[in-house]
Every structure is written in C-alpha cells, then in structure tokens.
Coordinates of C-alpha atoms in Angstrom, one line a residue:
Chain Z
M284 CA 17.6 -19.9 31.6
R285 CA 18.7 -17.8 28.8
R286 CA 20.9 -19.1 26.0
R287 CA 24.7 -17.5 25.3
R288 CA 25.4 -14.6 23.0
D289 CA 26.1 -15.5 19.6
T290 CA 27.4 -12.0 18.1
G291 CA 29.3 -13.6 15.5
V292 CA 26.2 -15.9 14.1
A293 CA 24.0 -13.3 14.5
L294 CA 25.7 -10.5 12.5
L295 CA 26.0 -13.0 9.9
M296 CA 22.7 -13.7 9.4
L297 CA 21.3 -9.9 10.1
G298 CA 24.1 -9.3 7.3
P299 CA 22.2 -9.4 4.6
L300 CA 19.2 -7.4 6.4
L301 CA 21.6 -4.7 7.6
V302 CA 23.3 -4.1 4.1
L303 CA 20.4 -3.6 2.5
L304 CA 18.7 -1.5 4.7
G305 CA 21.5 0.5 5.0
I306 CA 22.2 1.1 1.3
F307 CA 19.0 1.5 0.1
V308 CA 17.4 3.1 3.2
L309 CA 19.4 4.4 5.9
W310 CA 22.2 6.1 3.4
P311 CA 19.5 7.7 1.1
L312 CA 18.1 9.1 4.2
L313 CA 21.3 10.8 5.6
H314 CA 22.2 11.9 2.2
A315 CA 18.6 13.2 1.8
V316 CA 19.2 15.1 5.2
W317 CA 22.6 16.6 3.9
I318 CA 21.1 17.5 0.3
S319 CA 18.4 19.5 1.9
F320 CA 20.8 21.9 3.5
S321 CA 22.8 22.4 0.2
T322 CA 22.2 23.4 -3.4
W323 CA 22.6 20.5 -5.4
S324 CA 22.0 19.2 -8.5
F325 CA 23.4 15.8 -10.8
Y326 CA 25.6 18.2 -12.5
E327 CA 27.5 20.0 -9.9
A328 CA 29.1 19.8 -6.5
P329 CA 27.1 20.9 -3.5
V330 CA 27.5 24.1 -2.0
F331 CA 26.3 24.2 1.8
V332 CA 23.4 27.0 2.2
G333 CA 22.0 26.0 5.9
L334 CA 18.3 26.8 6.0
E335 CA 17.7 28.3 2.6
N336 CA 15.8 25.3 1.2
Y337 CA 13.7 25.2 4.3
V338 CA 13.1 28.7 4.3
N339 CA 12.1 28.6 0.7
V340 CA 9.6 25.9 1.2
L341 CA 8.0 27.6 4.2
T342 CA 7.5 30.4 2.1
D343 CA 6.1 28.8 -1.0
E344 CA 2.3 29.6 -1.4
E345 CA 2.4 26.7 -3.5
F346 CA 3.8 24.4 -1.4
S347 CA 1.7 25.4 1.6
A348 CA -1.6 25.6 -0.6
S349 CA -0.6 21.8 -1.5
V350 CA -0.7 20.8 2.2
M351 CA -3.5 22.5 2.5
R352 CA -5.5 20.9 0.0
G353 CA -4.0 17.5 1.7
L354 CA -5.7 17.8 4.8
A355 CA -9.0 18.8 2.6
F356 CA -8.7 15.5 1.2
S357 CA -7.4 13.9 3.7
A358 CA -10.8 14.7 5.9
M359 CA -13.0 13.6 2.7
V360 CA -11.1 10.3 3.1
V361 CA -10.2 9.1 6.3
P362 CA -13.7 9.7 8.2
T363 CA -15.5 8.1 5.7
Q364 CA -13.0 5.2 5.7
V365 CA -13.5 4.8 9.4
V366 CA -17.1 5.2 9.9
I367 CA -17.6 2.6 6.8
A368 CA -15.1 0.5 8.4
F369 CA -17.2 0.6 11.3
V370 CA -20.2 -0.1 9.8
F371 CA -18.7 -3.1 8.0
A372 CA -17.3 -4.7 10.9
N373 CA -20.1 -4.7 13.1
L374 CA -21.9 -6.5 9.9
V375 CA -19.5 -9.1 9.5
K376 CA -20.2 -9.7 13.5
S377 CA -23.3 -10.0 12.5
V378 CA -24.0 -12.4 10.1
S379 CA -23.4 -16.1 9.5
G380 CA -19.5 -17.1 9.0
R381 CA -20.4 -17.8 5.2
V382 CA -21.5 -14.4 4.3
A383 CA -18.7 -12.9 6.8
T384 CA -16.0 -14.7 4.6
V385 CA -17.3 -13.1 1.4
L386 CA -17.7 -10.1 3.2
K387 CA -14.2 -10.0 4.3
V388 CA -12.6 -11.2 0.7
T389 CA -14.6 -9.0 -1.0
I390 CA -13.7 -6.0 0.8
Y391 CA -9.9 -6.7 0.4
I392 CA -9.8 -6.8 -3.0
P393 CA -9.6 -3.5 -4.1
V394 CA -6.4 -3.2 -1.6
V395 CA -4.8 -6.1 -4.1
V396 CA -5.7 -4.0 -7.2
S397 CA -3.2 -1.4 -8.3
E398 CA -3.7 2.2 -7.9
V399 CA -2.9 2.1 -12.0
I400 CA -5.8 0.5 -12.5
A401 CA -8.2 2.2 -10.3
A402 CA -7.2 5.6 -11.3
I403 CA -8.0 4.3 -15.1
V404 CA -11.1 2.9 -14.3
F405 CA -12.2 5.5 -12.1
S406 CA -11.3 8.2 -14.9
L407 CA -13.5 6.5 -17.3
I408 CA -16.5 6.4 -14.6
Y409 CA -16.1 10.0 -14.5
A410 CA -15.9 10.3 -18.2
Y411 CA -18.0 13.4 -19.4
K412 CA -19.3 11.7 -22.4
G413 CA -20.3 8.4 -22.3
G414 CA -19.3 7.7 -18.5
L415 CA -21.3 6.0 -15.8
L416 CA -21.6 8.8 -13.2
N417 CA -23.3 11.3 -15.5
W418 CA -25.3 8.4 -16.6
F419 CA -26.8 7.3 -13.4
L420 CA -27.3 10.9 -12.2
G421 CA -29.1 11.5 -15.3
L422 CA -31.4 8.7 -14.2
L423 CA -31.8 10.1 -11.0
G424 CA -33.1 13.6 -12.8
A425 CA -30.1 15.8 -12.8
G426 CA -30.0 18.1 -16.2
E427 CA -26.5 18.9 -17.0
D428 CA -23.6 16.3 -17.5
T429 CA -20.3 17.5 -15.6
A430 CA -17.0 16.9 -16.4
W431 CA -15.7 15.6 -12.9
L432 CA -12.2 15.5 -13.6
G433 CA -12.3 18.9 -15.5
E434 CA -13.7 21.2 -13.4
T435 CA -11.5 22.5 -10.0
A436 CA -14.9 22.2 -7.6
T437 CA -15.2 18.1 -8.5
A438 CA -11.7 17.2 -9.2
L439 CA -10.5 16.8 -5.6
P440 CA -13.5 14.7 -4.3
A441 CA -13.3 12.7 -7.2
V442 CA -9.8 11.4 -6.8
A443 CA -10.8 11.1 -3.1
V444 CA -13.6 8.4 -4.1
P445 CA -10.6 5.6 -5.5
A446 CA -8.7 6.6 -2.4
I447 CA -11.7 5.7 -0.5
W448 CA -11.9 2.4 -2.4
I449 CA -8.8 1.4 -2.3
G450 CA -7.9 1.9 1.3
T451 CA -11.5 0.8 3.0
G452 CA -10.5 -2.8 2.7
L453 CA -7.3 -3.0 5.1
A454 CA -9.0 -0.2 7.7
S455 CA -12.4 -2.5 7.7
L456 CA -10.2 -5.9 8.6
I457 CA -8.4 -4.2 11.2
M458 CA -11.7 -2.7 12.7
L459 CA -13.2 -6.0 12.7
A460 CA -10.2 -7.9 14.3
G461 CA -10.5 -5.2 17.0
L462 CA -14.2 -5.8 17.5
L463 CA -13.9 -9.5 17.5
D464 CA -11.3 -9.4 20.6
I465 CA -14.1 -7.9 22.7
P466 CA -15.1 -10.1 25.2
E467 CA -18.4 -11.6 24.2
V468 CA -19.5 -11.9 28.1
Y469 CA -19.5 -8.1 28.5
Y470 CA -22.4 -7.8 25.7
E471 CA -24.4 -10.8 27.8
C472 CA -23.5 -9.2 31.0
A473 CA -25.1 -5.9 29.5
S474 CA -28.0 -7.6 27.9
L475 CA -28.9 -9.2 31.3
D476 CA -28.9 -5.8 32.8
G477 CA -31.1 -4.4 30.0
A478 CA -29.3 -2.9 27.8
G479 CA -30.0 -2.1 24.4
A480 CA -27.9 -1.8 21.3
W481 CA -27.5 1.7 21.2
T482 CA -26.0 1.6 25.1
K483 CA -23.9 -1.4 24.4
M484 CA -22.4 0.4 21.2
T485 CA -21.6 3.6 23.5
R486 CA -21.0 2.3 26.4
I487 CA -19.1 -0.7 25.2
T488 CA -18.2 -1.1 21.9
L489 CA -17.1 2.2 21.1
P490 CA -15.0 2.8 24.2
L491 CA -13.3 -0.4 24.1
M492 CA -12.4 0.4 20.2
K493 CA -11.0 3.9 21.1
N494 CA -7.5 2.9 20.3
I495 CA -8.1 1.4 17.0
I496 CA -10.2 4.0 15.6
L497 CA -7.1 6.4 16.9
F498 CA -5.0 3.8 15.1
L499 CA -6.7 4.0 11.8
L500 CA -7.2 7.7 11.9
V501 CA -3.5 8.1 12.5
T502 CA -2.5 5.7 10.1
G503 CA -5.1 6.8 7.2
F504 CA -4.0 10.4 7.8
A505 CA -0.3 9.3 6.8
A506 CA -1.6 7.4 3.9
S507 CA -3.6 9.7 2.5
L508 CA -1.3 12.8 2.6
Q509 CA 1.2 10.4 0.8
F510 CA -1.1 9.5 -2.0
L511 CA 0.4 9.8 -5.1
V512 CA -0.3 7.5 -8.4
V513 CA -3.9 7.8 -8.5
P514 CA -3.8 11.7 -8.9
L515 CA -0.6 11.4 -11.0
V516 CA -2.5 8.8 -13.4
M517 CA -5.7 10.6 -13.5
T518 CA -5.3 14.3 -13.4
Q519 CA -1.5 15.2 -13.3
G520 CA -2.4 17.4 -10.3
G521 CA -4.6 19.3 -12.7
P522 CA -7.0 21.0 -13.6
L523 CA -5.1 24.3 -12.1
D524 CA -3.6 22.5 -9.5
S525 CA -7.0 21.3 -8.1
T526 CA -5.7 17.8 -7.4
M527 CA -2.0 18.6 -6.6
L528 CA -1.7 16.7 -3.3
P529 CA 1.8 17.3 -1.1
N530 CA 3.6 14.1 -2.6
L531 CA 2.5 15.0 -5.8
F532 CA 4.1 18.3 -5.6
I533 CA 7.1 16.8 -4.3
F534 CA 7.4 14.6 -7.0
R535 CA 6.4 16.8 -9.6
H536 CA 9.9 19.1 -8.5
F537 CA 12.0 16.1 -8.3
T538 CA 11.3 15.2 -11.8
N539 CA 11.6 18.7 -13.2
D540 CA 13.9 20.7 -10.9
L541 CA 17.5 21.0 -11.6
Y542 CA 18.4 21.7 -7.8
V543 CA 16.4 19.2 -5.8
G544 CA 17.5 20.3 -2.5
Y545 CA 13.9 22.4 -2.6
S546 CA 11.8 19.2 -3.0
I547 CA 14.0 17.1 -0.5
A548 CA 13.3 19.8 2.2
A549 CA 10.0 19.8 1.5
A550 CA 9.5 16.0 1.6
L551 CA 11.4 15.9 4.9
L552 CA 9.5 18.8 6.5
L553 CA 6.2 17.3 6.1
F554 CA 7.1 13.6 6.8
V555 CA 9.3 14.3 10.0
V556 CA 6.3 15.7 11.3
L557 CA 3.9 13.2 9.8
G558 CA 6.3 10.5 10.6
A559 CA 7.0 11.6 14.3
I560 CA 3.4 11.8 15.0
S561 CA 2.7 8.3 13.4
A562 CA 5.6 6.8 15.5
I563 CA 3.9 8.5 18.8
I564 CA 0.6 7.1 18.6
F565 CA 1.9 3.8 17.4
R566 CA 4.3 3.2 20.7
L567 CA 1.2 4.6 22.7
V568 CA -1.2 2.0 21.2
R569 CA 1.0 -1.0 21.3
S570 CA 2.8 -0.1 24.6
E571 CA -0.1 -1.8 26.6
K572 CA 0.8 -5.4 25.0
A573 CA 4.4 -4.9 23.9
V574 CA 6.2 -8.1 23.7
D575 CA 9.8 -6.9 25.2
G576 CA 12.6 -7.4 22.8
Chain C
M692 CA -33.7 -7.5 8.8
L693 CA -31.4 -4.7 7.0
R694 CA -28.5 -6.8 7.4
Y695 CA -28.6 -9.1 4.5
P696 CA -29.4 -6.0 2.0
L697 CA -26.3 -3.9 3.3
A698 CA -24.2 -6.8 3.0
A699 CA -25.2 -7.2 -1.1
L700 CA -24.4 -3.5 -1.0
F701 CA -21.1 -3.8 0.3
V702 CA -20.4 -6.5 -2.2
V703 CA -21.6 -4.4 -5.4
A704 CA -20.3 -1.0 -4.3
T705 CA -16.9 -2.8 -3.6
L706 CA -16.9 -5.4 -6.7
F707 CA -18.6 -3.1 -9.5
P708 CA -15.5 -0.8 -10.9
L709 CA -13.7 -4.0 -11.5
A710 CA -16.7 -5.7 -13.0
W711 CA -17.5 -2.8 -15.2
T712 CA -13.7 -2.7 -16.2
A713 CA -13.9 -6.7 -17.3
V714 CA -17.4 -6.1 -18.8
A715 CA -16.3 -2.9 -20.7
G716 CA -13.7 -5.2 -22.1
F717 CA -16.0 -6.8 -24.1
K718 CA -17.5 -3.8 -26.1
S719 CA -16.4 -2.4 -29.2
K720 CA -13.8 0.6 -29.6
T721 CA -17.2 3.2 -29.7
E722 CA -19.7 1.6 -27.6
V723 CA -17.1 2.0 -24.5
V724 CA -17.6 5.9 -24.6
A725 CA -21.1 5.8 -26.4
T726 CA -23.8 7.9 -24.9
P727 CA -26.3 6.9 -23.5
F728 CA -24.3 4.9 -21.1
Q729 CA -24.7 1.4 -21.1
F730 CA -23.5 -1.4 -18.8
F731 CA -23.6 -4.4 -20.8
P732 CA -22.4 -4.7 -24.9
E733 CA -24.8 -5.0 -27.5
V734 CA -22.9 -7.7 -29.0
W735 CA -19.8 -9.4 -26.5
Q736 CA -16.8 -9.8 -28.5
W737 CA -13.6 -11.2 -27.5
D738 CA -11.5 -9.0 -30.0
N739 CA -10.3 -6.7 -27.2
Y740 CA -8.9 -9.7 -25.0
S741 CA -7.5 -11.6 -27.9
R742 CA -5.9 -8.5 -29.2
M743 CA -4.1 -7.9 -25.6
L744 CA -3.1 -11.4 -25.3
A745 CA -1.5 -11.1 -28.9
D746 CA 0.2 -7.7 -27.9
E747 CA 3.8 -8.8 -27.7
A748 CA 4.5 -5.7 -25.4
F749 CA 1.9 -6.7 -23.1
L750 CA 2.7 -10.3 -22.7
R751 CA 6.4 -9.1 -22.4
S752 CA 5.4 -6.7 -19.6
L753 CA 3.2 -9.3 -17.7
G754 CA 6.5 -11.8 -18.0
V755 CA 9.0 -9.5 -16.8
T756 CA 7.0 -8.4 -13.7
F757 CA 6.0 -11.8 -13.1
A758 CA 9.6 -12.9 -13.1
G759 CA 10.7 -9.9 -11.0
A760 CA 7.9 -10.6 -8.7
V761 CA 8.7 -13.9 -7.7
L762 CA 12.4 -12.9 -7.4
F763 CA 11.3 -10.0 -5.0
A764 CA 9.3 -12.3 -3.2
A765 CA 11.8 -14.8 -2.6
L766 CA 14.4 -12.3 -1.5
S767 CA 12.2 -10.5 0.8
L768 CA 11.5 -13.6 2.5
V769 CA 15.1 -15.1 2.9
V770 CA 16.1 -11.3 4.1
N771 CA 13.6 -10.6 6.2
S772 CA 13.0 -14.0 8.1
L773 CA 16.4 -14.5 8.8
G774 CA 16.6 -11.0 10.4
A775 CA 13.2 -11.5 12.0
Y776 CA 14.7 -15.2 13.7
V777 CA 18.0 -13.3 15.1
F778 CA 16.2 -10.3 16.6
A779 CA 13.3 -12.9 18.1
R780 CA 15.8 -15.3 19.5
L781 CA 19.7 -14.6 19.6
E782 CA 21.6 -12.6 22.1
F783 CA 24.2 -10.1 20.7
A784 CA 26.2 -6.9 21.2
F785 CA 24.1 -4.0 20.2
K786 CA 20.9 -5.7 19.8
R787 CA 18.8 -3.2 21.1
T788 CA 20.5 -0.3 18.9
L789 CA 20.5 -2.4 15.5
W790 CA 16.4 -3.2 16.4
V791 CA 15.6 0.6 17.0
I792 CA 17.4 0.8 13.4
V793 CA 15.4 -1.6 11.9
L794 CA 11.9 -0.2 13.1
T795 CA 12.9 3.6 12.4
T796 CA 13.1 2.5 8.5
M797 CA 9.3 1.3 8.9
F798 CA 8.7 5.6 9.2
V799 CA 10.8 6.7 6.6
P800 CA 8.1 7.8 3.6
A801 CA 9.4 6.5 0.4
I802 CA 9.0 10.2 -1.0
A803 CA 12.0 11.8 1.1
I804 CA 14.4 9.3 0.3
M805 CA 13.4 8.7 -3.4
L806 CA 15.8 10.8 -5.5
T807 CA 18.9 9.5 -3.3
S808 CA 17.9 6.2 -3.6
F809 CA 17.8 6.7 -7.5
I810 CA 21.6 8.4 -7.0
V811 CA 22.5 5.3 -5.2
V812 CA 21.0 3.0 -7.8
T813 CA 22.7 5.2 -10.8
Q814 CA 25.7 4.8 -8.8
L815 CA 25.8 1.3 -8.6
G816 CA 24.8 1.2 -12.2
M817 CA 21.5 -0.6 -11.7
L818 CA 19.3 1.7 -13.9
D819 CA 17.4 -0.3 -16.5
S820 CA 17.4 -3.8 -15.1
L821 CA 15.4 -6.3 -13.0
T822 CA 18.1 -5.7 -10.3
V823 CA 17.1 -2.1 -9.7
L824 CA 13.2 -3.6 -9.1
V825 CA 13.8 -6.3 -7.1
I826 CA 16.9 -5.5 -4.6
P827 CA 16.5 -1.9 -3.2
G828 CA 13.1 -2.7 -1.3
A829 CA 13.6 -6.3 -0.6
A830 CA 14.7 -5.4 3.2
S831 CA 11.3 -4.4 4.9
G832 CA 11.4 -3.3 8.5
A833 CA 7.6 -4.0 8.4
Q834 CA 8.3 -7.6 7.3
V835 CA 10.9 -8.0 10.0
F836 CA 8.6 -6.9 12.5
F837 CA 5.7 -9.1 11.5
L838 CA 7.8 -12.1 11.3
R839 CA 9.6 -11.6 14.7
Q840 CA 6.2 -11.1 16.5
Y841 CA 5.4 -14.4 14.9
Y842 CA 8.3 -15.9 16.1
L843 CA 8.0 -14.7 20.1
G844 CA 4.7 -16.4 19.6
L845 CA 6.7 -20.2 19.0
P846 CA 7.3 -22.2 21.8
T847 CA 10.8 -22.7 22.8
A848 CA 10.6 -26.3 23.5
L849 CA 12.0 -27.7 20.2
E850 CA 14.8 -25.7 19.7
E851 CA 15.9 -26.2 23.3
A852 CA 16.1 -29.9 22.5
A853 CA 17.8 -29.0 19.3
Q854 CA 20.2 -27.2 21.2
L855 CA 21.0 -29.9 23.8
D856 CA 21.7 -32.1 20.4
G857 CA 24.4 -29.4 19.5
A858 CA 22.4 -27.6 16.6
G859 CA 23.3 -24.4 16.0
P860 CA 21.2 -21.0 15.0
W861 CA 21.5 -22.0 11.0
K862 CA 20.4 -25.5 11.9
I863 CA 17.7 -24.2 14.4
F864 CA 16.2 -21.7 11.9
T865 CA 16.4 -23.9 8.6
R866 CA 15.1 -27.1 10.6
I867 CA 12.8 -25.8 13.1
F868 CA 11.6 -22.3 12.5
V869 CA 11.3 -22.3 8.5
P870 CA 9.1 -25.0 8.6
L871 CA 6.9 -23.9 11.5
S872 CA 6.5 -20.5 9.1
K873 CA 4.5 -21.8 6.3
G874 CA 1.7 -19.4 7.1
A875 CA 3.4 -16.3 7.9
F876 CA 5.7 -17.0 4.7
V877 CA 2.5 -17.1 2.5
V878 CA 1.5 -13.6 4.2
V879 CA 5.3 -12.1 3.5
G880 CA 5.4 -13.6 0.1
A881 CA 2.0 -12.6 -1.1
T882 CA 2.3 -9.4 -0.1
S883 CA 5.7 -9.1 -1.6
F884 CA 4.3 -10.5 -4.8
L885 CA 1.6 -7.9 -4.7
A886 CA 3.5 -4.9 -3.8
F887 CA 5.9 -5.6 -6.8
W888 CA 3.2 -6.5 -9.2
N889 CA 1.5 -3.4 -8.4
S890 CA 4.5 -0.8 -8.2
Y891 CA 4.3 2.1 -10.2
I892 CA 6.4 5.3 -9.3
W893 CA 9.5 3.7 -8.9
P894 CA 9.8 1.8 -12.3
V895 CA 9.0 5.1 -13.6
L896 CA 11.8 6.5 -12.2
T897 CA 14.6 3.5 -13.3
I898 CA 13.2 1.7 -16.1
T899 CA 13.7 3.3 -19.5
D900 CA 13.8 0.5 -21.7
P901 CA 10.6 -0.3 -23.3
S902 CA 11.4 -4.2 -23.2
L903 CA 11.5 -3.9 -19.2
F904 CA 8.3 -2.0 -18.9
Q905 CA 6.5 -2.9 -15.8
V906 CA 2.9 -3.8 -16.4
Q907 CA 1.7 -0.8 -14.6
Q908 CA 3.9 1.1 -16.4
Y909 CA 2.7 -0.5 -19.7
L910 CA -1.1 0.5 -18.7
A911 CA -0.4 3.7 -17.7
T912 CA 1.9 4.5 -21.1
F913 CA -1.3 2.9 -22.9
R914 CA -4.0 5.2 -21.5
S915 CA -1.9 8.3 -22.1
D916 CA -0.8 7.4 -25.4
R917 CA -3.8 5.9 -27.0
T918 CA -6.9 7.6 -25.8
S919 CA -9.2 6.2 -28.4
E920 CA -8.8 2.6 -27.2
M921 CA -10.6 2.6 -23.9
A922 CA -11.9 -0.9 -24.4
L923 CA -8.7 -2.3 -25.1
L924 CA -7.4 -0.7 -22.4
M925 CA -10.3 -2.3 -20.2
A926 CA -9.5 -5.5 -21.0
G927 CA -5.8 -4.9 -20.3
S928 CA -6.5 -3.7 -17.0
T929 CA -8.7 -6.8 -16.3
L930 CA -5.9 -9.2 -17.4
A931 CA -3.2 -7.3 -15.5
A932 CA -5.7 -7.2 -12.5
L933 CA -6.5 -10.9 -12.8
P934 CA -3.1 -12.7 -11.4
V935 CA -3.4 -10.6 -8.3
I936 CA -7.0 -11.4 -7.6
V937 CA -6.4 -15.0 -8.2
L938 CA -3.3 -15.1 -5.8
F939 CA -5.2 -13.1 -3.3
L940 CA -8.0 -15.6 -3.7
I941 CA -5.8 -18.6 -3.2
F942 CA -4.3 -17.5 0.0
Q943 CA -7.3 -15.1 1.0
R944 CA -7.2 -17.1 4.4
Q945 CA -3.8 -16.5 5.1
I946 CA -3.5 -13.0 3.9
I947 CA -6.6 -11.8 6.2
A948 CA -5.4 -13.4 8.9
G949 CA -2.3 -11.7 8.6
V950 CA -4.1 -8.4 8.5
R951 CA -5.1 -9.3 12.3
L952 CA -1.5 -10.3 13.2
S953 CA 0.4 -7.1 12.1
G954 CA -2.7 -4.9 12.4
L955 CA -2.2 -4.1 16.4
K956 CA -1.3 -7.6 18.2

C-alpha cells in the first residue's frame, strides 16, 4: 500500500530548499559555465569567445604547475591520512570502551577547530626564531635552524602537516565504522583454523575494507586538491609559488583579475573531472546497499 | 603491549598544537618567540587573555559570529529537514528529477561557483550584512541526504495511524518526524554551527564592514597586521576555538554517531 500523490503540499514543503539551491548553487553554476565561454568583467557586457578561456588555462604553465603541485600535495597528505586512520581504527577496536571513547573524541577535535587557527598555530610551530620544530630538532642534534615556511623545498610539506592534522579525524572515524562492521565471527572462525594476526589482517580485514579505503582515498584526494585556507593564511602561496595549490591559484586569479572567465574556466575544468570521479566512486561504493528513493 | 603507549601517542600528537596554543597565551610578548624555545612560560600571566576579553572588536566578532551561527543552524535545520521528509515519504511529480538535482548540488565545488555566487549576492544587495553569511549556504544537499537516510530508517506505523485519523503531511512532519529527529537534528545543527563558526573565505569576500567581521576574519587580520603580538594572538585563537570544542564535547556522542551514519551506510 502506497500513499496518494501529494504534489501540491510536497512542492510547498520543498519550496525553501529548491529556491535556495536554485539561487545560490544552480544559477551560479550555470552562470559560471556561461562566463567560462566569454570575456566577462564586472564593468562590461560579456562577449562570447568559445573555448578561448579553456585554451588559455590548458596552455598556462602556471596552472599546470599548480595542478602538479596539488598532486604532489595529495600524495603527501592522503596516503598518510589513510594509514593513520587504519592504525587508529584497529587501535580503537582493541582497547577498552573508555579509552576508545577518549581516542574517538580526541582524534575528532582538530576537525572542529578552524583552518585559520590551524594555520596560525602551525606557522608559529615552524617559526625560524623560537619555533618549536627547530628547538625539537636541535634537541635531536640538528645543527642549523630551518626557515620551514621560507624555503621552497620545505614549505609544501610544512603545509601538508596541518592538512593531515585537520583531516585525519574524519577519515579515522569512517574507517572505524567500517572496521566495526566486519562480523566478529569471521575472526573467530579464522582463529579456530589457526590463523595469526597477520593472516587475519591480510585475508579478512583488508579485503573487506577495500571499499572504505577506496572511498577515503577518493574523498581525501578531492578534499586535498581543494585545500585553500591554510596555504592562504600561512604562506599566501609562497615562497616562489611553492605552496600555490590549485584552489589558491584560482582564488588569487579571482581576486586579482579583471576578466574572470579564465579563473572560472580553470575551476570548472579542474573540478568537473574531480567531481565526476568522486560521483562515480560514490555511486559504485554505495550501490551495494542503496535504498531506492 | 604497545596499545596503550600508542593510544597515548595519538592523544598527545593530536592535542599538542592546541595545548601549546593555550599555554602560549600565558606567555609574555617576547617569551613566545624567544630562543631557546620553552614550552611553559617563566611566569604564568593572564594578561593576554584578559586583554583579548577586553578587546571590543574581538568580542564583537565573537558575538556576531555566534548570532550568525545560531541563525544559520536554525535555517539549515528547517529547510533541509523539510526537504528530507518530502523526499523520504511523499509521492509527487518530478520526484526523481528533483532528487537527482539536489544530489548533484553536493558535488558542485565551492570554488567553481564562488564568483558567480558573489555576483548573485551583490545583485540582491546582501553584501555586508548577516544575511549574506546565513542564507546562501543554508540549503545543503549533503544534509538533506543525511536526514533522508535517517527518515527512511524510521518505521511507518505511526504515520499510517495518523493518516487514518486524517493528518496531512504538515501535521505528520511536525508532530511525528520532528520529535523523532532529535539525534539527527543535533548532528545537522552542530555541524552547521561549526561550519559557520569556522568559515573564512566567504566572509572575506562578502564582509568588509569591520563591525561585522567574523571571528576567523578577525584572527587572520590580526595575524597579518600585528605580527609582534603573537602571545596575544595565541590567547585569541584559544578563546575562539573554545566554543566549538565545548559544543563538540557536549554533543560528541551524537556527532561521532553521525559520522558513522553519513560515512558509507
């Protein structure tokens, strides 16, 4: 038995949602697509230019450099996060309830603290003079102090650390939820057959966690390519563009350029690909348990 | 066993930057950047904290951000829970199409529509007001999705009984669904509040009036303008992080359970 159709009242209740999404997401999206095919500034009527903006983006070495930098940044951040999350989840599962709660709460606290504060705190940790990191390395016997945010070789890894600090909490809790979903019976049976911890890990845990790990890699990848606030506050992309990640590159063009078609084309280009990848993976992972709407 | 040392390591590594921020707030102006580095201050002094708490601009930014965050959370709850209920329970024309559209908005990256959203709010005359911070982001595909999943899991017996008594969708929603949604509402309300409190980029673009500066804006401006007062900034950062940490600790059980719900289930 299914209920009658209530189109009128349904649309009324949906009204606020649809109006807000329409005005502040869908219309801006369509408008952005249109602007990406034109020369457009706040002061002039737009002129259709076809693919010119896209060609400019794709042939701009600064843009491709920022994308490569973004990939390098992702390669530092995402695997580290996933490995930490995996260790964390297994640890939480193996300790008593109270310790588990403390761990879960603790790991999530950086998620609720703002990126601006993270940027402020970490830049002071990296400070050349009186910074905590140089002091700590000095204790370990390192001779020279390093200006972590001032040198092109160290600035990007130095921005990656707060990114890991901020993002690991969410990944860890999702990993834990997946780990706790594996029926305990599997492990008990394996123990009866004489399987050791390593066999259980490689034959039960990892295969069953495959989807979750994939999900975390993809969402982590998407999130790390969109990382913006920390490098903006910490380094403004410097020194010598060494922390100019893709979103920051686009953001700088937004705020500096008179004609914004270029930066919008860059944003769309980058994220159509990224969004498509995430959406596909999202569907694949979810389809196994989807509740039909 | 290695478990408990490892657990301790996790806790220390995670909380260390924040603990250090709070402690640095008790240092003197020169001590915070002194070489050699010292974790604890020579003399614990409240001066930075009391100065921040007497700083009108800082207090105003806390107040304005708090008011905005409460309004934002309330608006998000109303708009998204109504939408979630409709998609979970009602049958209507174009349902699938509209659902796909709502889902699609989840994947639109903020940066792609940042500039055109800015054009929209400029044309609507919303710049430099709380409305520009509260209204544009309130509708969220992700939250509708989360709440809809929650509603799909609720038994239908109650509302079928209510339907037999002649209750319509409005009544069923306000009398049955809302009271049953406490846990889910805590998650949506708290995450909206946190997102608002921590937002920086959108306020930077839309708020130029210093009397409406959001707390993150205040901190970032402080950092670039007053580089010699790091101890004061550390105290301010601690005070600005405190409300959201307390909020999280109060609702940690629901929020952590919510991550589980929204993750892959």
